[in-house]
Amino acid sequence: MSLLSSSLTGGLTTPISITFPSSLTSVRSSSSSSSSSSSLISSSSETVRALALLNTELHTKWVNQCRAKLIKTEALSIKSRVQHWRRVVNDKTNAINERLNIYIAPDAFPTFDWQVDPGKLSLYLAFVTRWCGLKMKQIKHVPGSYEEYERKARNWLNGRRAPNYAGTLFPDLIKSAQQYAELIARHIFGANNQYS
C-alpha cells in the first residue's frame, strides 16, 4: 500500500491510496542478469502505469472542477465573440452605406445589436457540459497535478471549439447579420421592390 504525495494530488489534503500487486513491492533475484534486468524493467513500468491511473474519486473531482471552469470561461468567450461580431457588422454596414452615399440617421434605424439567447447558450456550450474528462489511457504523459490536468483540458477545448461552433454559434451569427441586412434593405427600398 502506498500513499500518493500532495504534489500528485494537486495539493489536496485527503491522501489517496493505491494498492500495488505484490510483484511490484519486491524484485525477485535471479541468477541470470538479463532475467533480473527485464524483471526490474517490467516491474517499474507496471509501477508507472499504476501511478498513472489516478484514483477514480480524485479523477472525478478533477473533471467536475475543470468542467465548471471551462464552462465559465467559454461562456465569456462566446459573449466576447458576439460583441466582436456586432462591431464587425455595424462597421461594415456603415462603410457600405458611405460608399453608396446612403445616409441613415442614427435615431431612424437601430444598430445591429444581436444578443445570445440564454437557451441557445446552453446549446453552444453542450460539447463542454457533456465533457467526461480526458481519456487517460490515450495520454502519453499523464498529468500528475490538477494544474497540469486543466492545461491539457484547455488544449482539448481549443481543438474542439471550432468544429462545434461551426455547427451552432457561427451559423447563428451569420443568420443574424443577414436578417439585419434585410431590415436595412426594406427601410431604404421599401417592402415591394426587387431588392427585398
mmCIF file with all atom_site columns, C-alpha atoms in Angstrom:
data_model
loop_
_atom_site.group_PDB
_atom_site.id
_atom_site.type_symbol
_atom_site.label_atom_id
_atom_site.label_alt_id
_atom_site.label_comp_id
_atom_site.label_asym_id
_atom_site.label_entity_id
_atom_site.label_seq_id
_atom_site.pdbx_PDB_ins_code
_atom_site.Cartn_x
_atom_site.Cartn_y
_atom_site.Cartn_z
_atom_site.occupancy
_atom_site.B_iso_or_equiv
_atom_site.pdbx_formal_charge
_atom_site.auth_seq_id
_atom_site.auth_comp_id
_atom_site.auth_asym_id
_atom_site.auth_atom_id
_atom_site.pdbx_PDB_model_num
ATOM 1   C CA . MET A 1 1   ? 0.000   0.000   0.000   1.00 0.00 ? 1   MET A CA 1
ATOM 2   C CA . SER A 1 2   ? 1.421   3.397   -0.918  1.00 0.00 ? 2   SER A CA 1
ATOM 3   C CA . LEU A 1 3   ? 0.185   6.972   -0.396  1.00 0.00 ? 3   LEU A CA 1
ATOM 4   C CA . LEU A 1 4   ? 0.405   9.476   -3.209  1.00 0.00 ? 4   LEU A CA 1
ATOM 5   C CA . SER A 1 5   ? 2.234   12.670  -2.347  1.00 0.00 ? 5   SER A CA 1
ATOM 6   C CA . SER A 1 6   ? 0.468   16.029  -2.219  1.00 0.00 ? 6   SER A CA 1
ATOM 7   C CA . SER A 1 7   ? 2.214   17.022  -5.464  1.00 0.00 ? 7   SER A CA 1
ATOM 8   C CA . LEU A 1 8   ? 0.430   14.201  -7.287  1.00 0.00 ? 8   LEU A CA 1
ATOM 9   C CA . THR A 1 9   ? -2.930  15.022  -5.748  1.00 0.00 ? 9   THR A CA 1
ATOM 10  C CA . GLY A 1 10  ? -2.676  18.674  -6.698  1.00 0.00 ? 10  GLY A CA 1
ATOM 11  C CA . GLY A 1 11  ? -2.405  19.883  -3.108  1.00 0.00 ? 11  GLY A CA 1
ATOM 12  C CA . LEU A 1 12  ? -5.476  18.002  -1.875  1.00 0.00 ? 12  LEU A CA 1
ATOM 13  C CA . THR A 1 13  ? -5.271  17.123  1.816   1.00 0.00 ? 13  THR A CA 1
ATOM 14  C CA . THR A 1 14  ? -7.073  13.788  1.510   1.00 0.00 ? 14  THR A CA 1
ATOM 15  C CA . PRO A 1 15  ? -4.481  11.057  0.979   1.00 0.00 ? 15  PRO A CA 1
ATOM 16  C CA . ILE A 1 16  ? -5.152  8.769   -1.945  1.00 0.00 ? 16  ILE A CA 1
ATOM 17  C CA . SER A 1 17  ? -4.136  5.156   -1.599  1.00 0.00 ? 17  SER A CA 1
ATOM 18  C CA . ILE A 1 18  ? -3.175  2.837   -4.412  1.00 0.00 ? 18  ILE A CA 1
ATOM 19  C CA . THR A 1 19  ? -2.664  -0.873  -3.841  1.00 0.00 ? 19  THR A CA 1
ATOM 20  C CA . PHE A 1 20  ? 0.142   -2.358  -5.881  1.00 0.00 ? 20  PHE A CA 1
ATOM 21  C CA . PRO A 1 21  ? 0.477   -6.030  -6.738  1.00 0.00 ? 21  PRO A CA 1
ATOM 22  C CA . SER A 1 22  ? 2.967   -7.872  -4.533  1.00 0.00 ? 22  SER A CA 1
ATOM 23  C CA . SER A 1 23  ? 5.166   -8.336  -7.590  1.00 0.00 ? 23  SER A CA 1
ATOM 24  C CA . LEU A 1 24  ? 5.823   -4.597  -7.545  1.00 0.00 ? 24  LEU A CA 1
ATOM 25  C CA . THR A 1 25  ? 6.996   -4.393  -3.934  1.00 0.00 ? 25  THR A CA 1
ATOM 26  C CA . SER A 1 26  ? 9.990   -6.627  -4.448  1.00 0.00 ? 26  SER A CA 1
ATOM 27  C CA . VAL A 1 27  ? 12.133  -7.646  -7.352  1.00 0.00 ? 27  VAL A CA 1
ATOM 28  C CA . ARG A 1 28  ? 12.989  -11.331 -7.361  1.00 0.00 ? 28  ARG A CA 1
ATOM 29  C CA . SER A 1 29  ? 16.662  -12.141 -7.587  1.00 0.00 ? 29  SER A CA 1
ATOM 30  C CA . SER A 1 30  ? 17.752  -14.307 -10.454 1.00 0.00 ? 30  SER A CA 1
ATOM 31  C CA . SER A 1 31  ? 20.988  -15.963 -11.385 1.00 0.00 ? 31  SER A CA 1
ATOM 32  C CA . SER A 1 32  ? 20.660  -14.553 -14.879 1.00 0.00 ? 32  SER A CA 1
ATOM 33  C CA . SER A 1 33  ? 21.415  -10.806 -15.091 1.00 0.00 ? 33  SER A CA 1
ATOM 34  C CA . SER A 1 34  ? 19.277  -10.407 -18.229 1.00 0.00 ? 34  SER A CA 1
ATOM 35  C CA . SER A 1 35  ? 16.320  -12.046 -16.480 1.00 0.00 ? 35  SER A CA 1
ATOM 36  C CA . SER A 1 36  ? 16.826  -9.798  -13.454 1.00 0.00 ? 36  SER A CA 1
ATOM 37  C CA . SER A 1 37  ? 17.029  -6.592  -15.517 1.00 0.00 ? 37  SER A CA 1
ATOM 38  C CA . SER A 1 38  ? 13.971  -7.456  -17.621 1.00 0.00 ? 38  SER A CA 1
ATOM 39  C CA . SER A 1 39  ? 12.047  -8.235  -14.428 1.00 0.00 ? 39  SER A CA 1
ATOM 40  C CA . LEU A 1 40  ? 13.084  -4.861  -12.997 1.00 0.00 ? 40  LEU A CA 1
ATOM 41  C CA . ILE A 1 41  ? 12.028  -3.011  -16.172 1.00 0.00 ? 41  ILE A CA 1
ATOM 42  C CA . SER A 1 42  ? 8.706   -4.851  -16.257 1.00 0.00 ? 42  SER A CA 1
ATOM 43  C CA . SER A 1 43  ? 8.134   -4.144  -12.557 1.00 0.00 ? 43  SER A CA 1
ATOM 44  C CA . SER A 1 44  ? 8.985   -0.465  -12.951 1.00 0.00 ? 44  SER A CA 1
ATOM 45  C CA . SER A 1 45  ? 6.722   0.022   -15.961 1.00 0.00 ? 45  SER A CA 1
ATOM 46  C CA . GLU A 1 46  ? 3.860   -1.594  -14.050 1.00 0.00 ? 46  GLU A CA 1
ATOM 47  C CA . THR A 1 47  ? 4.522   0.802   -11.163 1.00 0.00 ? 47  THR A CA 1
ATOM 48  C CA . VAL A 1 48  ? 4.419   3.785   -13.521 1.00 0.00 ? 48  VAL A CA 1
ATOM 49  C CA . ARG A 1 49  ? 1.162   2.545   -15.046 1.00 0.00 ? 49  ARG A CA 1
ATOM 50  C CA . ALA A 1 50  ? -0.365  2.047   -11.600 1.00 0.00 ? 50  ALA A CA 1
ATOM 51  C CA . LEU A 1 51  ? 0.630   5.586   -10.588 1.00 0.00 ? 51  LEU A CA 1
ATOM 52  C CA . ALA A 1 52  ? -0.612  6.970   -13.893 1.00 0.00 ? 52  ALA A CA 1
ATOM 53  C CA . LEU A 1 53  ? -4.086  5.555   -13.478 1.00 0.00 ? 53  LEU A CA 1
ATOM 54  C CA . LEU A 1 54  ? -5.332  8.092   -10.965 1.00 0.00 ? 54  LEU A CA 1
ATOM 55  C CA . ASN A 1 55  ? -7.739  7.160   -8.240  1.00 0.00 ? 55  ASN A CA 1
ATOM 56  C CA . THR A 1 56  ? -11.269 7.254   -9.730  1.00 0.00 ? 56  THR A CA 1
ATOM 57  C CA . GLU A 1 57  ? -12.610 9.514   -6.995  1.00 0.00 ? 57  GLU A CA 1
ATOM 58  C CA . LEU A 1 58  ? -9.798  12.022  -7.492  1.00 0.00 ? 58  LEU A CA 1
ATOM 59  C CA . HIS A 1 59  ? -10.200 11.953  -11.283 1.00 0.00 ? 59  HIS A CA 1
ATOM 60  C CA . THR A 1 60  ? -13.956 12.585  -10.956 1.00 0.00 ? 60  THR A CA 1
ATOM 61  C CA . LYS A 1 61  ? -13.234 15.550  -8.680  1.00 0.00 ? 61  LYS A CA 1
ATOM 62  C CA . TRP A 1 62  ? -10.763 16.977  -11.198 1.00 0.00 ? 62  TRP A CA 1
ATOM 63  C CA . VAL A 1 63  ? -13.220 16.519  -14.075 1.00 0.00 ? 63  VAL A CA 1
ATOM 64  C CA . ASN A 1 64  ? -16.060 18.292  -12.232 1.00 0.00 ? 64  ASN A CA 1
ATOM 65  C CA . GLN A 1 65  ? -13.826 21.141  -11.086 1.00 0.00 ? 65  GLN A CA 1
ATOM 66  C CA . CYS A 1 66  ? -12.268 21.555  -14.524 1.00 0.00 ? 66  CYS A CA 1
ATOM 67  C CA . ARG A 1 67  ? -15.595 21.333  -16.389 1.00 0.00 ? 67  ARG A CA 1
ATOM 68  C CA . ALA A 1 68  ? -17.068 24.120  -14.240 1.00 0.00 ? 68  ALA A CA 1
ATOM 69  C CA . LYS A 1 69  ? -14.071 26.345  -15.073 1.00 0.00 ? 69  LYS A CA 1
ATOM 70  C CA . LEU A 1 70  ? -14.233 25.558  -18.781 1.00 0.00 ? 70  LEU A CA 1
ATOM 71  C CA . ILE A 1 71  ? -17.970 26.329  -18.939 1.00 0.00 ? 71  ILE A CA 1
ATOM 72  C CA . LYS A 1 72  ? -17.456 29.668  -17.175 1.00 0.00 ? 72  LYS A CA 1
ATOM 73  C CA . THR A 1 73  ? -14.551 30.773  -19.374 1.00 0.00 ? 73  THR A CA 1
ATOM 74  C CA . GLU A 1 74  ? -16.197 29.510  -22.558 1.00 0.00 ? 74  GLU A CA 1
ATOM 75  C CA . ALA A 1 75  ? -19.435 31.406  -21.804 1.00 0.00 ? 75  ALA A CA 1
ATOM 76  C CA . LEU A 1 76  ? -17.354 34.591  -21.502 1.00 0.00 ? 76  LEU A CA 1
ATOM 77  C CA . SER A 1 77  ? -15.544 33.680  -24.726 1.00 0.00 ? 77  SER A CA 1
ATOM 78  C CA . ILE A 1 78  ? -18.865 33.353  -26.583 1.00 0.00 ? 78  ILE A CA 1
ATOM 79  C CA . LYS A 1 79  ? -20.057 36.736  -25.302 1.00 0.00 ? 79  LYS A CA 1
ATOM 80  C CA . SER A 1 80  ? -16.767 38.280  -26.408 1.00 0.00 ? 80  SER A CA 1
ATOM 81  C CA . ARG A 1 81  ? -17.146 36.751  -29.893 1.00 0.00 ? 81  ARG A CA 1
ATOM 82  C CA . VAL A 1 82  ? -20.692 38.105  -30.163 1.00 0.00 ? 82  VAL A CA 1
ATOM 83  C CA . GLN A 1 83  ? -19.540 41.606  -29.154 1.00 0.00 ? 83  GLN A CA 1
ATOM 84  C CA . HIS A 1 84  ? -16.833 41.450  -31.804 1.00 0.00 ? 84  HIS A CA 1
ATOM 85  C CA . TRP A 1 85  ? -19.398 40.262  -34.388 1.00 0.00 ? 85  TRP A CA 1
ATOM 86  C CA . ARG A 1 86  ? -21.661 43.220  -33.552 1.00 0.00 ? 86  ARG A CA 1
ATOM 87  C CA . ARG A 1 87  ? -18.741 45.608  -34.127 1.00 0.00 ? 87  ARG A CA 1
ATOM 88  C CA . VAL A 1 88  ? -17.881 43.959  -37.453 1.00 0.00 ? 88  VAL A CA 1
ATOM 89  C CA . VAL A 1 89  ? -21.479 44.088  -38.745 1.00 0.00 ? 89  VAL A CA 1
ATOM 90  C CA . ASN A 1 90  ? -22.021 47.713  -37.679 1.00 0.00 ? 90  ASN A CA 1
ATOM 91  C CA . ASP A 1 91  ? -18.648 48.886  -39.045 1.00 0.00 ? 91  ASP A CA 1
ATOM 92  C CA . LYS A 1 92  ? -19.173 47.138  -42.389 1.00 0.00 ? 92  LYS A CA 1
ATOM 93  C CA . THR A 1 93  ? -22.773 48.373  -42.645 1.00 0.00 ? 93  THR A CA 1
ATOM 94  C CA . ASN A 1 94  ? -21.630 51.967  -42.131 1.00 0.00 ? 94  ASN A CA 1
ATOM 95  C CA . ALA A 1 95  ? -18.792 51.522  -44.639 1.00 0.00 ? 95  ALA A CA 1
ATOM 96  C CA . ILE A 1 96  ? -21.165 50.147  -47.311 1.00 0.00 ? 96  ILE A CA 1
ATOM 97  C CA . ASN A 1 97  ? -23.702 52.921  -46.693 1.00 0.00 ? 97  ASN A CA 1
ATOM 98  C CA . GLU A 1 98  ? -20.948 55.522  -47.114 1.00 0.00 ? 98  GLU A CA 1
ATOM 99  C CA . ARG A 1 99  ? -19.768 54.004  -50.382 1.00 0.00 ? 99  ARG A CA 1
ATOM 100 C CA . LEU A 1 100 ? -23.343 54.005  -51.697 1.00 0.00 ? 100 LEU A CA 1
ATOM 101 C CA . ASN A 1 101 ? -23.942 57.539  -50.375 1.00 0.00 ? 101 ASN A CA 1
ATOM 102 C CA . ILE A 1 102 ? -26.777 56.261  -48.200 1.00 0.00 ? 102 ILE A CA 1
ATOM 103 C CA . TYR A 1 103 ? -27.375 58.194  -45.027 1.00 0.00 ? 103 TYR A CA 1
ATOM 104 C CA . ILE A 1 104 ? -29.451 56.693  -42.227 1.00 0.00 ? 104 ILE A CA 1
ATOM 105 C CA . ALA A 1 105 ? -29.916 58.902  -39.190 1.00 0.00 ? 105 ALA A CA 1
ATOM 106 C CA . PRO A 1 106 ? -28.733 57.148  -36.012 1.00 0.00 ? 106 PRO A CA 1
ATOM 107 C CA . ASP A 1 107 ? -32.149 57.604  -34.383 1.00 0.00 ? 107 ASP A CA 1
ATOM 108 C CA . ALA A 1 108 ? -34.028 56.455  -37.512 1.00 0.00 ? 108 ALA A CA 1
ATOM 109 C CA . PHE A 1 109 ? -32.762 52.889  -37.523 1.00 0.00 ? 109 PHE A CA 1
ATOM 110 C CA . PRO A 1 110 ? -31.253 50.786  -34.730 1.00 0.00 ? 110 PRO A CA 1
ATOM 111 C CA . THR A 1 111 ? -27.712 49.480  -34.948 1.00 0.00 ? 111 THR A CA 1
ATOM 112 C CA . PHE A 1 112 ? -27.072 45.750  -35.099 1.00 0.00 ? 112 PHE A CA 1
ATOM 113 C CA . ASP A 1 113 ? -27.373 44.539  -31.510 1.00 0.00 ? 113 ASP A CA 1
ATOM 114 C CA . TRP A 1 114 ? -27.783 40.764  -31.606 1.00 0.00 ? 114 TRP A CA 1
ATOM 115 C CA . GLN A 1 115 ? -27.751 39.105  -28.189 1.00 0.00 ? 115 GLN A CA 1
ATOM 116 C CA . VAL A 1 116 ? -27.173 35.472  -27.281 1.00 0.00 ? 116 VAL A CA 1
ATOM 117 C CA . ASP A 1 117 ? -30.415 33.754  -26.346 1.00 0.00 ? 117 ASP A CA 1
ATOM 118 C CA . PRO A 1 118 ? -29.959 32.036  -22.928 1.00 0.00 ? 118 PRO A CA 1
ATOM 119 C CA . GLY A 1 119 ? -31.491 28.851  -24.327 1.00 0.00 ? 119 GLY A CA 1
ATOM 120 C CA . LYS A 1 120 ? -29.073 28.898  -27.241 1.00 0.00 ? 120 LYS A CA 1
ATOM 121 C CA . LEU A 1 121 ? -26.096 29.500  -24.939 1.00 0.00 ? 121 LEU A CA 1
ATOM 122 C CA . SER A 1 122 ? -26.604 26.065  -23.400 1.00 0.00 ? 122 SER A CA 1
ATOM 123 C CA . LEU A 1 123 ? -26.628 24.606  -26.928 1.00 0.00 ? 123 LEU A CA 1
ATOM 124 C CA . TYR A 1 124 ? -23.354 26.347  -27.797 1.00 0.00 ? 124 TYR A CA 1
ATOM 125 C CA . LEU A 1 125 ? -21.782 25.027  -24.577 1.00 0.00 ? 125 LEU A CA 1
ATOM 126 C CA . ALA A 1 126 ? -23.177 21.497  -24.891 1.00 0.00 ? 126 ALA A CA 1
ATOM 127 C CA . PHE A 1 127 ? -19.861 19.999  -26.009 1.00 0.00 ? 127 PHE A CA 1
ATOM 128 C CA . VAL A 1 128 ? -18.254 21.315  -22.794 1.00 0.00 ? 128 VAL A CA 1
ATOM 129 C CA . THR A 1 129 ? -21.089 20.377  -20.435 1.00 0.00 ? 129 THR A CA 1
ATOM 130 C CA . ARG A 1 130 ? -21.096 16.831  -21.844 1.00 0.00 ? 130 ARG A CA 1
ATOM 131 C CA . TRP A 1 131 ? -17.315 16.511  -21.467 1.00 0.00 ? 131 TRP A CA 1
ATOM 132 C CA . CYS A 1 132 ? -16.448 13.444  -19.369 1.00 0.00 ? 132 CYS A CA 1
ATOM 133 C CA . GLY A 1 133 ? -12.794 14.274  -18.813 1.00 0.00 ? 133 GLY A CA 1
ATOM 134 C CA . LEU A 1 134 ? -9.535  13.468  -20.525 1.00 0.00 ? 134 LEU A CA 1
ATOM 135 C CA . LYS A 1 135 ? -9.079  9.957   -21.893 1.00 0.00 ? 135 LYS A CA 1
ATOM 136 C CA . MET A 1 136 ? -6.272  8.998   -19.560 1.00 0.00 ? 136 MET A CA 1
ATOM 137 C CA . LYS A 1 137 ? -5.337  5.785   -21.379 1.00 0.00 ? 137 LYS A CA 1
ATOM 138 C CA . GLN A 1 138 ? -4.731  7.738   -24.591 1.00 0.00 ? 138 GLN A CA 1
ATOM 139 C CA . ILE A 1 139 ? -2.492  10.382  -22.994 1.00 0.00 ? 139 ILE A CA 1
ATOM 140 C CA . LYS A 1 140 ? 1.240   9.872   -23.458 1.00 0.00 ? 140 LYS A CA 1
ATOM 141 C CA . HIS A 1 141 ? 2.201   11.944  -20.401 1.00 0.00 ? 141 HIS A CA 1
ATOM 142 C CA . VAL A 1 142 ? -0.453  11.522  -17.715 1.00 0.00 ? 142 VAL A CA 1
ATOM 143 C CA . PRO A 1 143 ? -0.987  14.713  -15.643 1.00 0.00 ? 143 PRO A CA 1
ATOM 144 C CA . GLY A 1 144 ? 0.400   14.484  -12.127 1.00 0.00 ? 144 GLY A CA 1
ATOM 145 C CA . SER A 1 145 ? -1.442  17.511  -10.709 1.00 0.00 ? 145 SER A CA 1
ATOM 146 C CA . TYR A 1 146 ? -4.745  19.327  -11.182 1.00 0.00 ? 146 TYR A CA 1
ATOM 147 C CA . GLU A 1 147 ? -2.987  22.294  -12.815 1.00 0.00 ? 147 GLU A CA 1
ATOM 148 C CA . GLU A 1 148 ? -1.447  20.016  -15.426 1.00 0.00 ? 148 GLU A CA 1
ATOM 149 C CA . TYR A 1 149 ? -4.805  18.295  -15.931 1.00 0.00 ? 149 TYR A CA 1
ATOM 150 C CA . GLU A 1 150 ? -6.514  21.657  -16.511 1.00 0.00 ? 150 GLU A CA 1
ATOM 151 C CA . ARG A 1 151 ? -3.815  22.681  -19.005 1.00 0.00 ? 151 ARG A CA 1
ATOM 152 C CA . LYS A 1 152 ? -4.426  19.535  -21.034 1.00 0.00 ? 152 LYS A CA 1
ATOM 153 C CA . ALA A 1 153 ? -8.197  20.083  -20.803 1.00 0.00 ? 153 ALA A CA 1
ATOM 154 C CA . ARG A 1 154 ? -7.811  23.607  -22.203 1.00 0.00 ? 154 ARG A CA 1
ATOM 155 C CA . ASN A 1 155 ? -5.771  22.190  -25.079 1.00 0.00 ? 155 ASN A CA 1
ATOM 156 C CA . TRP A 1 156 ? -8.632  19.769  -25.739 1.00 0.00 ? 156 TRP A CA 1
ATOM 157 C CA . LEU A 1 157 ? -11.095 22.688  -25.675 1.00 0.00 ? 157 LEU A CA 1
ATOM 158 C CA . ASN A 1 158 ? -9.011  24.690  -28.156 1.00 0.00 ? 158 ASN A CA 1
ATOM 159 C CA . GLY A 1 159 ? -9.108  21.756  -30.543 1.00 0.00 ? 159 GLY A CA 1
ATOM 160 C CA . ARG A 1 160 ? -12.852 21.154  -30.223 1.00 0.00 ? 160 ARG A CA 1
ATOM 161 C CA . ARG A 1 161 ? -14.097 24.764  -30.236 1.00 0.00 ? 161 ARG A CA 1
ATOM 162 C CA . ALA A 1 162 ? -14.076 25.496  -33.987 1.00 0.00 ? 162 ALA A CA 1
ATOM 163 C CA . PRO A 1 163 ? -15.769 22.280  -35.202 1.00 0.00 ? 163 PRO A CA 1
ATOM 164 C CA . ASN A 1 164 ? -18.513 22.645  -32.579 1.00 0.00 ? 164 ASN A CA 1
ATOM 165 C CA . TYR A 1 165 ? -19.177 26.337  -33.222 1.00 0.00 ? 165 TYR A CA 1
ATOM 166 C CA . ALA A 1 166 ? -19.189 25.662  -36.957 1.00 0.00 ? 166 ALA A CA 1
ATOM 167 C CA . GLY A 1 167 ? -22.472 23.829  -36.449 1.00 0.00 ? 167 GLY A CA 1
ATOM 168 C CA . THR A 1 168 ? -24.049 26.055  -33.775 1.00 0.00 ? 168 THR A CA 1
ATOM 169 C CA . LEU A 1 169 ? -22.772 29.569  -32.992 1.00 0.00 ? 169 LEU A CA 1
ATOM 170 C CA . PHE A 1 170 ? -21.288 30.630  -36.339 1.00 0.00 ? 170 PHE A CA 1
ATOM 171 C CA . PRO A 1 171 ? -24.418 29.881  -38.439 1.00 0.00 ? 171 PRO A CA 1
ATOM 172 C CA . ASP A 1 172 ? -26.496 31.898  -35.940 1.00 0.00 ? 172 ASP A CA 1
ATOM 173 C CA . LEU A 1 173 ? -24.092 34.840  -36.197 1.00 0.00 ? 173 LEU A CA 1
ATOM 174 C CA . ILE A 1 174 ? -24.289 34.805  -40.000 1.00 0.00 ? 174 ILE A CA 1
ATOM 175 C CA . LYS A 1 175 ? -28.080 34.426  -39.990 1.00 0.00 ? 175 LYS A CA 1
ATOM 176 C CA . SER A 1 176 ? -28.461 37.370  -37.591 1.00 0.00 ? 176 SER A CA 1
ATOM 177 C CA . ALA A 1 177 ? -26.382 39.591  -39.914 1.00 0.00 ? 177 ALA A CA 1
ATOM 178 C CA . GLN A 1 178 ? -28.448 38.515  -42.936 1.00 0.00 ? 178 GLN A CA 1
ATOM 179 C CA . GLN A 1 179 ? -31.682 39.374  -41.124 1.00 0.00 ? 179 GLN A CA 1
ATOM 180 C CA . TYR A 1 180 ? -30.277 42.780  -40.189 1.00 0.00 ? 180 TYR A CA 1
ATOM 181 C CA . ALA A 1 181 ? -29.264 43.421  -43.819 1.00 0.00 ? 181 ALA A CA 1
ATOM 182 C CA . GLU A 1 182 ? -32.818 42.583  -44.932 1.00 0.00 ? 182 GLU A CA 1
ATOM 183 C CA . LEU A 1 183 ? -34.233 45.068  -42.397 1.00 0.00 ? 183 LEU A CA 1
ATOM 184 C CA . ILE A 1 184 ? -31.982 47.816  -43.739 1.00 0.00 ? 184 ILE A CA 1
ATOM 185 C CA . ALA A 1 185 ? -32.919 46.963  -47.335 1.00 0.00 ? 185 ALA A CA 1
ATOM 186 C CA . ARG A 1 186 ? -36.637 47.219  -46.532 1.00 0.00 ? 186 ARG A CA 1
ATOM 187 C CA . HIS A 1 187 ? -36.033 50.502  -44.696 1.00 0.00 ? 187 HIS A CA 1
ATOM 188 C CA . ILE A 1 188 ? -34.202 52.005  -47.689 1.00 0.00 ? 188 ILE A CA 1
ATOM 189 C CA . PHE A 1 189 ? -36.029 50.479  -50.644 1.00 0.00 ? 189 PHE A CA 1
ATOM 190 C CA . GLY A 1 190 ? -39.450 49.685  -49.196 1.00 0.00 ? 190 GLY A CA 1
ATOM 191 C CA . ALA A 1 191 ? -41.225 46.343  -48.964 1.00 0.00 ? 191 ALA A CA 1
ATOM 192 C CA . ASN A 1 192 ? -42.225 45.895  -52.623 1.00 0.00 ? 192 ASN A CA 1
ATOM 193 C CA . ASN A 1 193 ? -39.111 46.003  -54.756 1.00 0.00 ? 193 ASN A CA 1
ATOM 194 C CA . GLN A 1 194 ? -36.643 43.725  -56.486 1.00 0.00 ? 194 GLN A CA 1
ATOM 195 C CA . TYR A 1 195 ? -34.098 44.030  -53.653 1.00 0.00 ? 195 TYR A CA 1
ATOM 196 C CA . SER A 1 196 ? -36.331 42.844  -50.800 1.00 0.00 ? 196 SER A CA 1
#
